[in-house]
mmCIF file of C-alpha atoms and ligand atoms in Angstrom:
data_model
loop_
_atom_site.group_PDB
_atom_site.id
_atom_site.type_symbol
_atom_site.label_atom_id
_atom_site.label_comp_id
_atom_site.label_asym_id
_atom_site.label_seq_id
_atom_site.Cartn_x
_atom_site.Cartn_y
_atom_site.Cartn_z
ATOM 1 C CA UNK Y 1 -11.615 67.762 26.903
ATOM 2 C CA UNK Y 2 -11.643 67.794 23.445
ATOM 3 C CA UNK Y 3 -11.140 64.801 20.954
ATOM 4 C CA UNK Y 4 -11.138 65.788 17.778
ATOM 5 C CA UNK Y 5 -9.836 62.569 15.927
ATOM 6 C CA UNK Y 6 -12.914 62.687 13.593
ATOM 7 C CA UNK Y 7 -12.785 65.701 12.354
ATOM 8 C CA UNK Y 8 -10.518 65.583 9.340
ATOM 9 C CA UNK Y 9 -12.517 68.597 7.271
ATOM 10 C CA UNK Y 10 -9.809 70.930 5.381
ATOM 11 C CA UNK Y 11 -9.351 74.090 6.908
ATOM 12 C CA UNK Y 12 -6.913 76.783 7.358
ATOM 13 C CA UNK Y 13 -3.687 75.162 8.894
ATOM 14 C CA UNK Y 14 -4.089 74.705 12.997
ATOM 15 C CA UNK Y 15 -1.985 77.702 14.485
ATOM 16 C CA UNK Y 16 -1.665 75.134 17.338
ATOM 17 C CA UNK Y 17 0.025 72.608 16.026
ATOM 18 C CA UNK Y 18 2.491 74.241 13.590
ATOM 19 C CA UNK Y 19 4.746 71.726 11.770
ATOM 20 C CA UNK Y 20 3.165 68.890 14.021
ATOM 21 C CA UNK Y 21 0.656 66.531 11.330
ATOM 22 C CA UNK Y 22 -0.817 65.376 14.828
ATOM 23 C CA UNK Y 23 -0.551 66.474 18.135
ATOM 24 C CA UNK Y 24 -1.747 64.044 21.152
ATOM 25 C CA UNK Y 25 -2.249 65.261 24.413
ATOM 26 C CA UNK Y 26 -3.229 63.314 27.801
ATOM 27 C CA UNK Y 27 -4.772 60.816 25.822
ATOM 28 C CA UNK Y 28 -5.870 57.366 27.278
ATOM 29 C CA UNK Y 29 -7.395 54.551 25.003
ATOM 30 C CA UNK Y 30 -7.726 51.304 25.205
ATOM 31 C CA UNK Y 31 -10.258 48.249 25.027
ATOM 32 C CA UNK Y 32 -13.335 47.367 27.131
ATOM 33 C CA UNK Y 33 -11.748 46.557 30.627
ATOM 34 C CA UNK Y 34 -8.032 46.957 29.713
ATOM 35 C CA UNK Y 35 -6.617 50.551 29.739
ATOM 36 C CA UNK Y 36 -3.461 50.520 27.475
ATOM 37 C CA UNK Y 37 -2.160 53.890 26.713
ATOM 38 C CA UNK Y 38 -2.091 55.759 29.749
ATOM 39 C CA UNK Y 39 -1.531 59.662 29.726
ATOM 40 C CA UNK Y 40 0.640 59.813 26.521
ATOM 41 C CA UNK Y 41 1.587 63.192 25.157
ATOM 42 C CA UNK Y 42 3.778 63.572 21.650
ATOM 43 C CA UNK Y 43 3.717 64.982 18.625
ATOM 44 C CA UNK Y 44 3.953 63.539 14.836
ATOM 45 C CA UNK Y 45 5.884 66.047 13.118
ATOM 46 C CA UNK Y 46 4.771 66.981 9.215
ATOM 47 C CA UNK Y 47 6.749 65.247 6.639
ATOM 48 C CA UNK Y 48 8.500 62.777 9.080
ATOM 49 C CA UNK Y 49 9.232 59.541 9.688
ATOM 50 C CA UNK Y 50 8.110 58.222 13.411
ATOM 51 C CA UNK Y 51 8.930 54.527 14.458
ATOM 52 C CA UNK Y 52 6.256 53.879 17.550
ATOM 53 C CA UNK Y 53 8.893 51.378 19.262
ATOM 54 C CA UNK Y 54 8.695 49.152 22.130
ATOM 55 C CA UNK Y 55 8.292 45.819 23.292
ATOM 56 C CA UNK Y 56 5.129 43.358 22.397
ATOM 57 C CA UNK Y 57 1.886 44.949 24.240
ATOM 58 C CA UNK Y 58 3.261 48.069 24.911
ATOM 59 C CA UNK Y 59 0.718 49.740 23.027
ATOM 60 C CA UNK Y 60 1.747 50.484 19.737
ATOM 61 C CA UNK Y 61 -0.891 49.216 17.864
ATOM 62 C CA UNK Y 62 -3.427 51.119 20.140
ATOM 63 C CA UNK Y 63 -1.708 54.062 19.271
ATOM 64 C CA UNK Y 64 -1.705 53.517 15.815
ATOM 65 C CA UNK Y 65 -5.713 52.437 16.138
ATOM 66 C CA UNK Y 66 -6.038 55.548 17.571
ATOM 67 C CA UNK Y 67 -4.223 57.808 15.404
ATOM 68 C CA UNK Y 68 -6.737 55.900 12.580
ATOM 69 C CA UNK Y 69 -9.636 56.728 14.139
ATOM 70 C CA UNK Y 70 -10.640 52.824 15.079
ATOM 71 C CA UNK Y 71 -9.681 52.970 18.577
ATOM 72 C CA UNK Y 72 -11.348 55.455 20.583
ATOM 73 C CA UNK Y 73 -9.620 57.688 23.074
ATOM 74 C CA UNK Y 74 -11.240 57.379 26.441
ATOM 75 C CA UNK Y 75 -10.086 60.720 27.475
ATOM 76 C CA UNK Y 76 -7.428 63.098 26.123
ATOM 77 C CA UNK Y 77 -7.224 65.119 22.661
ATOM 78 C CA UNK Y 78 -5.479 64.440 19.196
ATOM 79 C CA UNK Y 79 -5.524 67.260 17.001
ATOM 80 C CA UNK Y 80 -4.703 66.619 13.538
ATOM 81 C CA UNK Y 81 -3.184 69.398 11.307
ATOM 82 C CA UNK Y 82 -5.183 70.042 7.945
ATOM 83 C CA UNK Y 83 -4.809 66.993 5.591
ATOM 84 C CA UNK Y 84 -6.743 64.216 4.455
ATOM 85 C CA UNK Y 85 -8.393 61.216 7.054
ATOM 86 C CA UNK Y 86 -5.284 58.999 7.385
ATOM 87 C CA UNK Y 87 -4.541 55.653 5.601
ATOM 88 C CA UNK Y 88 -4.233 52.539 7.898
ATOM 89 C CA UNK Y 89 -2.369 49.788 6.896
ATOM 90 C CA UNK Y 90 -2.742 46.869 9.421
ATOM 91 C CA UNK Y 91 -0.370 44.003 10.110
ATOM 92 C CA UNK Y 92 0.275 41.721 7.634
ATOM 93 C CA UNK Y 93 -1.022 38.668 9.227
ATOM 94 C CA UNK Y 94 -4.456 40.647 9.823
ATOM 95 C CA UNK Y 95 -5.239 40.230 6.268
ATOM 96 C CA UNK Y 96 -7.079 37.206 5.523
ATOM 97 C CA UNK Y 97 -4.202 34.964 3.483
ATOM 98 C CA UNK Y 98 -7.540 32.689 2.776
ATOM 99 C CA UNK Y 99 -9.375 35.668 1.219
ATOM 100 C CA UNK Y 100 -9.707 35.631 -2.346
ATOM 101 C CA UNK Y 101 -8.320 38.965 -3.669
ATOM 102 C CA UNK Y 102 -5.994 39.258 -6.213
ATOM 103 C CA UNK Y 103 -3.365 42.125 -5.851
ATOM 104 C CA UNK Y 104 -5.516 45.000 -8.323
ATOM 105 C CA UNK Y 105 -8.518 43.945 -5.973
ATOM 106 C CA UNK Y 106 -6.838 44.507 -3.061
ATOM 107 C CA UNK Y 107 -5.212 47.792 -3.990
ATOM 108 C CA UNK Y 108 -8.461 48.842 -5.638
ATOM 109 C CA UNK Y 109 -9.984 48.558 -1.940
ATOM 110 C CA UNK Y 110 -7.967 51.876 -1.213
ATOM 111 C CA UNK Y 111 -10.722 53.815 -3.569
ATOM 112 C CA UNK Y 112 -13.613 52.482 -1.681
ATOM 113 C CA UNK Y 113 -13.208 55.411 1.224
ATOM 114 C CA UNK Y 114 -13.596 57.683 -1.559
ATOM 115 C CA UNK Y 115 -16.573 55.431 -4.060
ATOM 116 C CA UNK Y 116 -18.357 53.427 -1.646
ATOM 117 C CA UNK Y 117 -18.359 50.054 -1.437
ATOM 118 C CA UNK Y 118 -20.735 49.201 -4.843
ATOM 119 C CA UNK Y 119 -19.886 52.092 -6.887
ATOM 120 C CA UNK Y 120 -17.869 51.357 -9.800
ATOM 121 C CA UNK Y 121 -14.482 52.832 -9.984
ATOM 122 C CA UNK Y 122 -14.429 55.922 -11.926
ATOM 123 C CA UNK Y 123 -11.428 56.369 -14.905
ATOM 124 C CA UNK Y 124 -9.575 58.913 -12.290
ATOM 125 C CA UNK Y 125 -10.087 55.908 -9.476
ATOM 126 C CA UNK Y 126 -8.131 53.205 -11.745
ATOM 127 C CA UNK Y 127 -5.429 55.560 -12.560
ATOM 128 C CA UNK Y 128 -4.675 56.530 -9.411
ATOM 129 C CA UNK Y 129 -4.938 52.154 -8.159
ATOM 130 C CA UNK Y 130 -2.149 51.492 -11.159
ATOM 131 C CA UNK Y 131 0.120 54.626 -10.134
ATOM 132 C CA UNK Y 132 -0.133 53.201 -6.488
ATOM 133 C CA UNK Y 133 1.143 49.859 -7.880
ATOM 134 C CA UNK Y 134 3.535 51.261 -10.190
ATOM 135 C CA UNK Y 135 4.985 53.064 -7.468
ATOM 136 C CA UNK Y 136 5.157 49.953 -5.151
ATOM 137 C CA UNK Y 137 6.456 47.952 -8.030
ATOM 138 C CA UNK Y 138 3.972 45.781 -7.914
ATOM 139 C CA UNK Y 139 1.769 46.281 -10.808
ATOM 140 C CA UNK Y 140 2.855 42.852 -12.836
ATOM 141 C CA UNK Y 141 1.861 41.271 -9.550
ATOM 142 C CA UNK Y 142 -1.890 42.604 -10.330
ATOM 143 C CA UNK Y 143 -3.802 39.485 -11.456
ATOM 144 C CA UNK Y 144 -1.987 37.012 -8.414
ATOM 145 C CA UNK Y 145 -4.060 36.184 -5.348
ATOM 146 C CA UNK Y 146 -2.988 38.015 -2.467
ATOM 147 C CA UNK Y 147 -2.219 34.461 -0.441
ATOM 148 C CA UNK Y 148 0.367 33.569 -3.219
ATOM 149 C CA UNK Y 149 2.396 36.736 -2.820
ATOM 150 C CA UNK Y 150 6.312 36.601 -0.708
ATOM 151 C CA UNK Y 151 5.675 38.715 2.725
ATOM 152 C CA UNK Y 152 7.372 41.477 1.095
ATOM 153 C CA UNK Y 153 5.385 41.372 -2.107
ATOM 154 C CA UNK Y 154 2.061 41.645 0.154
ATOM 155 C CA UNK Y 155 3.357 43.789 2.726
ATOM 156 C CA UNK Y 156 3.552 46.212 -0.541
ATOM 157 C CA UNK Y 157 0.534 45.586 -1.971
ATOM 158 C CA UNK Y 158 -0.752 46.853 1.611
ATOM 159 C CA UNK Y 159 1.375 49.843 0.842
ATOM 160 C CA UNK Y 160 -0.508 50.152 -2.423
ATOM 161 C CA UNK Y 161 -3.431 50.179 -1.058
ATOM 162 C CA UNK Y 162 -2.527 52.960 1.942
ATOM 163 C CA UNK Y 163 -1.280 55.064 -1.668
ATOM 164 C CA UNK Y 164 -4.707 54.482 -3.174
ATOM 165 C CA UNK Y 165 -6.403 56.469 -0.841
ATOM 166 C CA UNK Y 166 -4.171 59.381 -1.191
ATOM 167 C CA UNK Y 167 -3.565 60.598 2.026
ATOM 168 C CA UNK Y 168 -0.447 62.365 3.061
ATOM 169 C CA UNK Y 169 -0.467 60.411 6.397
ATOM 170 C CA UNK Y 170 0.116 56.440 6.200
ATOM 171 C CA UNK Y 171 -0.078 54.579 9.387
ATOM 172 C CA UNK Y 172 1.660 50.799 9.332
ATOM 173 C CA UNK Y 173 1.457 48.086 12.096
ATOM 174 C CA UNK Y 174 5.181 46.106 12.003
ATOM 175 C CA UNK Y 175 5.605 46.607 7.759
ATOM 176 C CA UNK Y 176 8.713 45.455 8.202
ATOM 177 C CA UNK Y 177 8.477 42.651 10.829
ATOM 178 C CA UNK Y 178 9.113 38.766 9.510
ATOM 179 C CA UNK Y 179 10.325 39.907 5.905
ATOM 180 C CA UNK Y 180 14.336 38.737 4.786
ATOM 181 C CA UNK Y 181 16.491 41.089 5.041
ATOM 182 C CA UNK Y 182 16.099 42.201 1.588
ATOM 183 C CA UNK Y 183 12.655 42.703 1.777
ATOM 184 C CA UNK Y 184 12.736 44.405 4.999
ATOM 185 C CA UNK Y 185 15.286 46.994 3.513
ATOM 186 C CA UNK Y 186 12.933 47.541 0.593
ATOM 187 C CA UNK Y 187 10.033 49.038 2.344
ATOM 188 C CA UNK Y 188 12.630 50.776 4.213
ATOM 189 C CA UNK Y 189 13.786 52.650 1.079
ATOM 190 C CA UNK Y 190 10.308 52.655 -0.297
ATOM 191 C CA UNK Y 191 8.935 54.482 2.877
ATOM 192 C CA UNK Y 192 11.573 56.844 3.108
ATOM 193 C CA UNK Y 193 11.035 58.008 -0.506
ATOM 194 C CA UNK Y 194 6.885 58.306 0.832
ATOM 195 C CA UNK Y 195 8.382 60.368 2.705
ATOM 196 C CA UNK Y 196 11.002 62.660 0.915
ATOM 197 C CA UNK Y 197 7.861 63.040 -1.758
ATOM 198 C CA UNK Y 198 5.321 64.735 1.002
ATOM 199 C CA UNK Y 199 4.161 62.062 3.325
ATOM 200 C CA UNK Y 200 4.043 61.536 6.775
ATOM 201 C CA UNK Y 201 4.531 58.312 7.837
ATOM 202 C CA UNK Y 202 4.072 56.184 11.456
ATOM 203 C CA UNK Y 203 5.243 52.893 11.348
ATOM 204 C CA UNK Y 204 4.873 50.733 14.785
ATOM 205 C CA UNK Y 205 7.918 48.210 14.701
ATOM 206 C CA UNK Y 206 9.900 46.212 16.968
ATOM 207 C CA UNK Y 207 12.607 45.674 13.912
ATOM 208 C CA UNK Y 208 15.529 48.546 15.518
ATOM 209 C CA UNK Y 209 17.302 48.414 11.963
ATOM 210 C CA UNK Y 210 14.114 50.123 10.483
ATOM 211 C CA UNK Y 211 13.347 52.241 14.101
ATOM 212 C CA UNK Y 212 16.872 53.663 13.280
ATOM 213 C CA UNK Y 213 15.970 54.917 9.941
ATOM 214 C CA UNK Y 214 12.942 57.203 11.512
ATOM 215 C CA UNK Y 215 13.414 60.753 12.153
ATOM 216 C CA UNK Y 216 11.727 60.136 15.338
ATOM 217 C CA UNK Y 217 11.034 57.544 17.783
ATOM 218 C CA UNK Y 218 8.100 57.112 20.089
ATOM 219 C CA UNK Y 219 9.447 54.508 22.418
ATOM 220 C CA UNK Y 220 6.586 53.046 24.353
ATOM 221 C CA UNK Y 221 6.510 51.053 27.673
ATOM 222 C CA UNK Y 222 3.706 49.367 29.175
ATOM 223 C CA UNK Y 223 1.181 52.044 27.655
ATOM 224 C CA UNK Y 224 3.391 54.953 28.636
ATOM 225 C CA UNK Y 225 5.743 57.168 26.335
ATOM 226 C CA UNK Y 226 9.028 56.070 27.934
ATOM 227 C CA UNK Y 227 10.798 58.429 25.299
ATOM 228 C CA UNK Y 228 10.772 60.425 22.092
ATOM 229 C CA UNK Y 229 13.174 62.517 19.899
ATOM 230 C CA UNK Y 230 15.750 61.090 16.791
ATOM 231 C CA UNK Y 231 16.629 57.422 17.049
ATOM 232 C CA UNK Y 232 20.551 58.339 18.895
ATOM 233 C CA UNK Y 233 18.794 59.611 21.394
ATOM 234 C CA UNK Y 234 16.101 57.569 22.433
ATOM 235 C CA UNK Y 235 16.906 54.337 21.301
ATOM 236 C CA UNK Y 236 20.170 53.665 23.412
ATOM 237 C CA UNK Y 237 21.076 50.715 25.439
ATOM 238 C CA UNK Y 238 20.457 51.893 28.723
ATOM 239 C CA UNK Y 239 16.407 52.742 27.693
ATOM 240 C CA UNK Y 240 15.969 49.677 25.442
ATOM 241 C CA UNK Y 241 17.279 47.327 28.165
ATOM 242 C CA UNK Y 242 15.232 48.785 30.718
ATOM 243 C CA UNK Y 243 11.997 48.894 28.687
ATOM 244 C CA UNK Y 244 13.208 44.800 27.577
ATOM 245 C CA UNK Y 245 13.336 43.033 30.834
ATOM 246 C CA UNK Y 246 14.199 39.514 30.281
ATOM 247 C CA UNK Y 247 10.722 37.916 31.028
HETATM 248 P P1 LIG G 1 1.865 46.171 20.678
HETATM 249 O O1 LIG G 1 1.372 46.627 19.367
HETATM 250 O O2 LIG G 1 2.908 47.077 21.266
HETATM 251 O O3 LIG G 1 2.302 44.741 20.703
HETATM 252 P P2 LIG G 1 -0.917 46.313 21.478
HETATM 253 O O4 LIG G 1 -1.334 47.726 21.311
HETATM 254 O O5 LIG G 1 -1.284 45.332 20.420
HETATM 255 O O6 LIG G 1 0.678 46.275 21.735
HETATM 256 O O7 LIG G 1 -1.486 45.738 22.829
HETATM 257 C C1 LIG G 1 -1.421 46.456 24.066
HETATM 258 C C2 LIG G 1 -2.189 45.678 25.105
HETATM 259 O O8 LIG G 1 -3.562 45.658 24.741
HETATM 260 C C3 LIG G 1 -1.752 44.221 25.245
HETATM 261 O O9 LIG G 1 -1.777 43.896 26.605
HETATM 262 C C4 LIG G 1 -2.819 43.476 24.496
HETATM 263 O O10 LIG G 1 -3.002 42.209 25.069
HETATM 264 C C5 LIG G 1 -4.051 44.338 24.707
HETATM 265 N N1 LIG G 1 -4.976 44.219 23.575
HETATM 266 C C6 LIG G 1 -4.669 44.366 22.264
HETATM 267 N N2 LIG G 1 -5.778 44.219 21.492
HETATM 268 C C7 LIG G 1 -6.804 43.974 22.340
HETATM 269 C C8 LIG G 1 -8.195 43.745 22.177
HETATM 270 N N3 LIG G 1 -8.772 43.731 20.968
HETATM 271 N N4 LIG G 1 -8.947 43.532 23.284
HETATM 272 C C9 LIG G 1 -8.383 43.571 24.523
HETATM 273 N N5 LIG G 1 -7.083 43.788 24.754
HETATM 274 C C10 LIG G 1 -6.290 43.990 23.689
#
C-alpha cells in the first residue's frame, strides 16, 4: 500500500497515470470511529471539470479532504500527476462571517503556503493577490470585510484566494450551493474558464444545474462511488432516484 498524497515534489510526468491529474485507488478515509469512503476507485482527469455528486453525507467532502491532503486515507493510494500541492477552497459557511478580514486580506492568505505566515509579502506575492482578484472581479471589493460581502461575492473571494496560490488543481466544497441563480451561474462560467485556461478543477455539489456543466461526475452514495463518466451518463433519473431515497 502506498499513499502518496504528500508527496507533491515536481518530477517527470507519472507514466501511470497519463492524462489522469489524480488517480485514487482502494482508498478508505474517514474520521476517528466513522469510516466514510469505503473502497473508492476513480480518476480526476487533467484539465477537467469533475462534480463529486451525491446526496448530504455521502462523502464528498471527505473526498475532497482527502484529495487536499487534510483527511487522511486509512488505507488505499492517490497518486497525483506532477503539479503543484492543490488549492482547497472550503464551504462557504466554514469561513468565519465574524472574522475580521477584509477581501485583499483574505485573498492575500492564498500567498501564505508559499511566505509563511509572518513574512511580508514580496512585490511578485501582491501581484499575483490583485491578478487573482482581477480575475474574480473582485478587486474593487478589496478594502470590504469579508462578512459584508453577497454569498456570491465571498464565494469568489474564496476563489481568489484558491488562484493566489497558483495551483493548477482547485478543490471547492458546494461553491455554488445557496447563491441566486445569477450568482450560481457566475462561478459556473468563471470555473469553466479556470478550466479552459489550464486548471483542473473538483467541485463537490449537490446543485445538478452546475453537476451538468462538469466533464465528469463522481456520483457518490453512502461512501461508495455509485458512478462516474460525463454528466448524460451518470446523472440520469434512474441512479439519482435510487441514490435519493425519500428519507
Ligand atoms: P457530504 O459532503 O457528501 O455531505 P461528508 O463527507 O461531509 O458528506 O460526510 C460524510 C459522513 O461523515 C457523514 O455521515 C458525516 O456525518 C460524517 N462526518 C463528516 N465530518 C465529520 C467529522 N469531522 N467527524 C466525524 N464524522 C464526520
Amino acid at each position: 500500500m502506498t499513499i502518496m498524497f504528500k508527496k507533491q515534489r515536481p518530477g517527470p510526468p507519472d507514466a501511470e497515470t497519463g492524462h489522469q491529474r489524480v488517480r485514487i485507488t482502494d482508498l478508505d478515509a474517514g474520521y476517528p470511529g466513522r469510516p466514510v469512503l469505503r473502497q473508492l476507485t476513480a480518476d480526476i482527469r487533467a484539465l477537467t471539470m469533475t462534480a463529486l455528486v451525491g446526496p448530504n453525507g455521502s462523502g464528498k467532502s471527505t473526498l475532497l479532504g482527502v484529495l487536499a491532503g487534510v483527511i487522511d486515507a486509512t488505507s488505499g493510494q492517490l497518486r497525483y500527476a506532477e503539479g503543484r500541492p492543490p488549492a482547497f477552497i472550503p464551504q462557504r459557511g466554514a469561513v468565519g462571517d465574524a472574522l475580521p478580514l477584509t477581501a485583499l486580506q483574505t485573498v492575500e492568505m492564498g500567498r501564505w503556503g508559499e511566505r509563511g505566515l509572518w513574512r511580508r509579502l514580496t512585490r511578485q506575492d501582491r501581484a499575483v493577490v490583485d491578478s487573482a482578484m482581477e480575475r474574480l472581479g473582485v478587486a474593487d471589493l478589496a478594502a470590504r470585510q469579508l462578512g459584508e460581502l453577497s454569498g456570491g461575492q465571498r464565494q469568489r473571494v474564496l476563489i481568489a484566494q484558491g488562484l493566489a496560490q497558483q495551483s493548477d488543481l482547485l478543490l471547492l466544497d458546494e461553491p455554488t450551493t445557496g447563491l441566486d441563480p445569477e450568482a450560481r451561474e457566475r462561478i459556473t462560467v468563471l470555473l469553466a474558464d479556470l478550466v479552459a485556461d489550464g486548471t483542473t478543477v473538483v467541485q463537490a455539489t449537490h446543485d445538478l444545474e452546475a453537476a451538468r456543466a462538469a466533464d465528469t461526475c463522481l456520483l457518490l452514495s453512502d461512501g461508495r462511488l455509485a458512478g462516474q463518466g460525463p454528466p448524460e451518463q451518470v446523472l440520469t433519473v434512474t441512479a439519482l432516484s435510487r441514490i435519493w431515497q425519500p428519507a
